[in-house]
């Protein structure tokens, strides 16, 4: 099933299928290791609901929902 | 010999740099941007014995980066330094605990022709977890020397530097043969051909630049447009004739599916082969017949191989993907993890509480409170409750309560400077102009600057502990949602909070903000959040206004006014001067770590040095000028009555300018104007100046609040109407905080224009708000008019953004 990263619930895992974000955000996502094939897991949302915390490539990454919406996952 | 240190943020680079360079380090800014530039010297002794002449290795600490893309100032600087300045070698520090992400930068550095050594940091931390890292295997596969070190303990540093030195000696003409992980990729042919183009043009770092050109990198296009064009032409040829723009018109950004070789077809997921529609095939620019042929070629075995592959629409994605694929395939096997990847790390366990949905907020507030309490409180841990009144009174440690460490240090320093000025003043003849200059002007100024230091030092020490431990990133994570509404990110929280203590460290802390816009916004908002030095003004007015009945309400209302103005100003700035896309908030949450005392001392000292050098020169000069213009007349004679001094005459001359603000209107109006003007130098001077004008021998600040209302200063303040008094406070609250803050802002902003912009913004806001406060206080119905105007403006801007009406403000072009 396909899902964007911002729709992932805490504890759920997925594999990056495509990065649809554009420009600088796209590049930053790549540089931080969010590339097709990368496995990741949703940890939690911040107390006010945004940003999100995910685990990938052995570290914790925080990103906003709007940025996460540009990452398509296979779950 | 020049050696550059490159690596991710938080990989221990600063620690390594400090260990290598010791006391030789100095910190500055890169030209034009406020990114720290650190340089120092490492002395390499041959044979490891400290004797004879050492080899001096100049170490330059590049800013922490994840990649060499041209998007952030840090990346641009690092890339320009490596490519244009050509250091003799690069040491790439990689945090072994997040190996994959660290090696991503390594794959890019491999493509340069600068000698490269990879230093694996925190391998000891890995061993503690039971993980095993095979450095030899990594070295073989990377093709450059790999050294395991512990920057914190200083292990392996000699070996690292000796290896680096020999890597430099080994390189011919200072060049290493570049290599790229992309040369093993399905499209290696393209990458190699592109590299050949750059090589044949005699460009240095040909492989790196060629690959950047393939990515369509804007920096490379700008640097060498002709060669860049050749690479683009090569890509077109490689893909089969069509120009890039043609393909973009078809909705295929650059990379269509070529007809041959079949290996490239694998970017389409295997499961899509069966049910792909005819028009999609047309969109991929493929003949249906060939497509079917290719699809048939893809056996089940191959399909399984490529199950993770996806269709990639451009080379930027393709290359980033290929790098990570290579890293996970070739380099990651060097690391044998004991723990399951998804298992909670110790750090995540801590985060279950510290970034908890509910608990994180009170914990966060408690930590912030503790920082301020330990810096500014005169009643540490509220122990004063248990100490009976009159039991002890110590100038340093407190009165009937225990002072916080910050206050104790400040008091001790205050005693010392008082003693020194008494000593020097006593040794000089009384009443001469030069005694005045030395004691009041220079020493007064110098000690005023020094008096800030203990509390700045404390704030920075706590800031540094929070940063080093990894909590700061969590604070940004927690607060981001709230701050985004005002065009800021969560990272701006701490600098803004520090403004309530002192604007100077707050402005300096804005350096941790990533975007230039956010930094400017934070600095511009800083005076509105009332700092400690303004407190005496509010306390004095509170004690005197309304016959001293509502002192707390007066103080409270001023703090609220400041916060309200800050919020409004942020919203307005976000829509006007500092408009634009919010910077992305992709941030690593580093593993929690014990802050190291040595780092702490270094960090605090670096900041203090900045402050002392920058702020002291400006403040002392300003104070000498102030002393001069308040002690001398225009005929350069020492005056008895300050109203005859230069500043007194200027104050009177400016009465018309301050007329709309109310407090400048009466016969004594000029005294308040002069107080406001001296307040631009330092807010501590406002009450002192008024005390002088009121003819008080003592400093009003030395009086208890009860005595204040009976003192001459009460008579002076009593000449103001309530609206005028509030306007006076509002102006002091919102205008230029002090010269030290201006100096700090000048250090953090990128150019003089921005500094003057900030000063203008502060003065303008102070003037407008103070005038509004005064006139609304005088005639309440004015607020209705202002509300009406605001409503019209908001409606207009809403309509405009929806495109219902068009407004032009002079800038629109005539067609």
PDB file of N, CA and C in Angstrom, chain B residues 244 246-257 282-285 311 313:
ATOM      1  N   UNK B 244      16.614  18.784 -23.450  1.00  0.00           N
ATOM      2  CA  UNK B 244      16.046  18.731 -22.107  1.00  0.00           C
ATOM      3  C   UNK B 244      14.690  19.424 -22.060  1.00  0.00           C
ATOM      4  N   UNK B 246      12.492  19.883 -24.354  1.00  0.00           N
ATOM      5  CA  UNK B 246      11.444  19.087 -24.994  1.00  0.00           C
ATOM      6  C   UNK B 246      10.845  18.108 -24.005  1.00  0.00           C
ATOM      7  N   UNK B 247      11.752  17.456 -23.293  1.00  0.00           N
ATOM      8  CA  UNK B 247      11.296  16.428 -22.371  1.00  0.00           C
ATOM      9  C   UNK B 247      10.535  17.034 -21.218  1.00  0.00           C
ATOM     10  N   UNK B 248      10.995  18.213 -20.798  1.00  0.00           N
ATOM     11  CA  UNK B 248      10.298  18.836 -19.692  1.00  0.00           C
ATOM     12  C   UNK B 248       8.888  19.210 -20.123  1.00  0.00           C
ATOM     13  N   UNK B 249       8.757  19.617 -21.405  1.00  0.00           N
ATOM     14  CA  UNK B 249       7.443  19.963 -21.934  1.00  0.00           C
ATOM     15  C   UNK B 249       6.527  18.748 -21.896  1.00  0.00           C
ATOM     16  N   UNK B 250       7.119  17.596 -22.048  1.00  0.00           N
ATOM     17  CA  UNK B 250       6.308  16.375 -22.023  1.00  0.00           C
ATOM     18  C   UNK B 250       6.025  15.908 -20.598  1.00  0.00           C
ATOM     19  N   UNK B 251       6.508  16.662 -19.653  1.00  0.00           N
ATOM     20  CA  UNK B 251       6.267  16.285 -18.267  1.00  0.00           C
ATOM     21  C   UNK B 251       7.251  15.257 -17.765  1.00  0.00           C
ATOM     22  N   UNK B 252       8.341  15.073 -18.424  1.00  0.00           N
ATOM     23  CA  UNK B 252       9.357  14.121 -17.986  1.00  0.00           C
ATOM     24  C   UNK B 252      10.585  14.913 -17.652  1.00  0.00           C
ATOM     25  N   UNK B 253      10.854  15.183 -16.450  1.00  0.00           N
ATOM     26  CA  UNK B 253      11.923  16.127 -16.115  1.00  0.00           C
ATOM     27  C   UNK B 253      13.232  15.663 -16.685  1.00  0.00           C
ATOM     28  N   UNK B 254      13.862  15.731 -17.606  1.00  0.00           N
ATOM     29  CA  UNK B 254      15.199  15.269 -17.957  1.00  0.00           C
ATOM     30  C   UNK B 254      15.341  13.781 -18.261  1.00  0.00           C
ATOM     31  N   UNK B 255      14.802  12.886 -17.412  1.00  0.00           N
ATOM     32  CA  UNK B 255      15.206  11.494 -17.583  1.00  0.00           C
ATOM     33  C   UNK B 255      14.068  10.627 -18.102  1.00  0.00           C
ATOM     34  N   UNK B 256      13.996  10.407 -19.418  1.00  0.00           N
ATOM     35  CA  UNK B 256      12.978   9.497 -19.930  1.00  0.00           C
ATOM     36  C   UNK B 256      13.516   8.081 -19.868  1.00  0.00           C
ATOM     37  N   UNK B 257      12.706   7.119 -20.182  1.00  0.00           N
ATOM     38  CA  UNK B 257      13.207   5.763 -20.248  1.00  0.00           C
ATOM     39  C   UNK B 257      13.863   5.546 -21.595  1.00  0.00           C
ATOM     40  N   UNK B 282       3.402   5.685 -23.812  1.00  0.00           N
ATOM     41  CA  UNK B 282       3.661   6.800 -24.729  1.00  0.00           C
ATOM     42  C   UNK B 282       4.376   7.926 -23.985  1.00  0.00           C
ATOM     43  N   UNK B 283       3.944   8.157 -22.756  1.00  0.00           N
ATOM     44  CA  UNK B 283       4.565   9.228 -21.978  1.00  0.00           C
ATOM     45  C   UNK B 283       6.023   8.918 -21.677  1.00  0.00           C
ATOM     46  N   UNK B 284       6.356   7.668 -21.534  1.00  0.00           N
ATOM     47  CA  UNK B 284       7.742   7.304 -21.283  1.00  0.00           C
ATOM     48  C   UNK B 284       8.547   7.340 -22.575  1.00  0.00           C
ATOM     49  N   UNK B 285       7.869   7.723 -23.643  1.00  0.00           N
ATOM     50  CA  UNK B 285       8.567   7.917 -24.899  1.00  0.00           C
ATOM     51  C   UNK B 285       9.096   6.582 -25.450  1.00  0.00           C
ATOM     52  N   UNK B 311      11.045   4.390 -10.255  1.00  0.00           N
ATOM     53  CA  UNK B 311      11.331   5.214 -11.408  1.00  0.00           C
ATOM     54  C   UNK B 311      11.830   6.568 -10.928  1.00  0.00           C
ATOM     55  N   UNK B 313      13.058  10.378 -11.702  1.00  0.00           N
ATOM     56  CA  UNK B 313      12.818  11.305 -12.790  1.00  0.00           C
ATOM     57  C   UNK B 313      13.963  12.262 -13.068  1.00  0.00           C
TER      58      UNK B 313
END
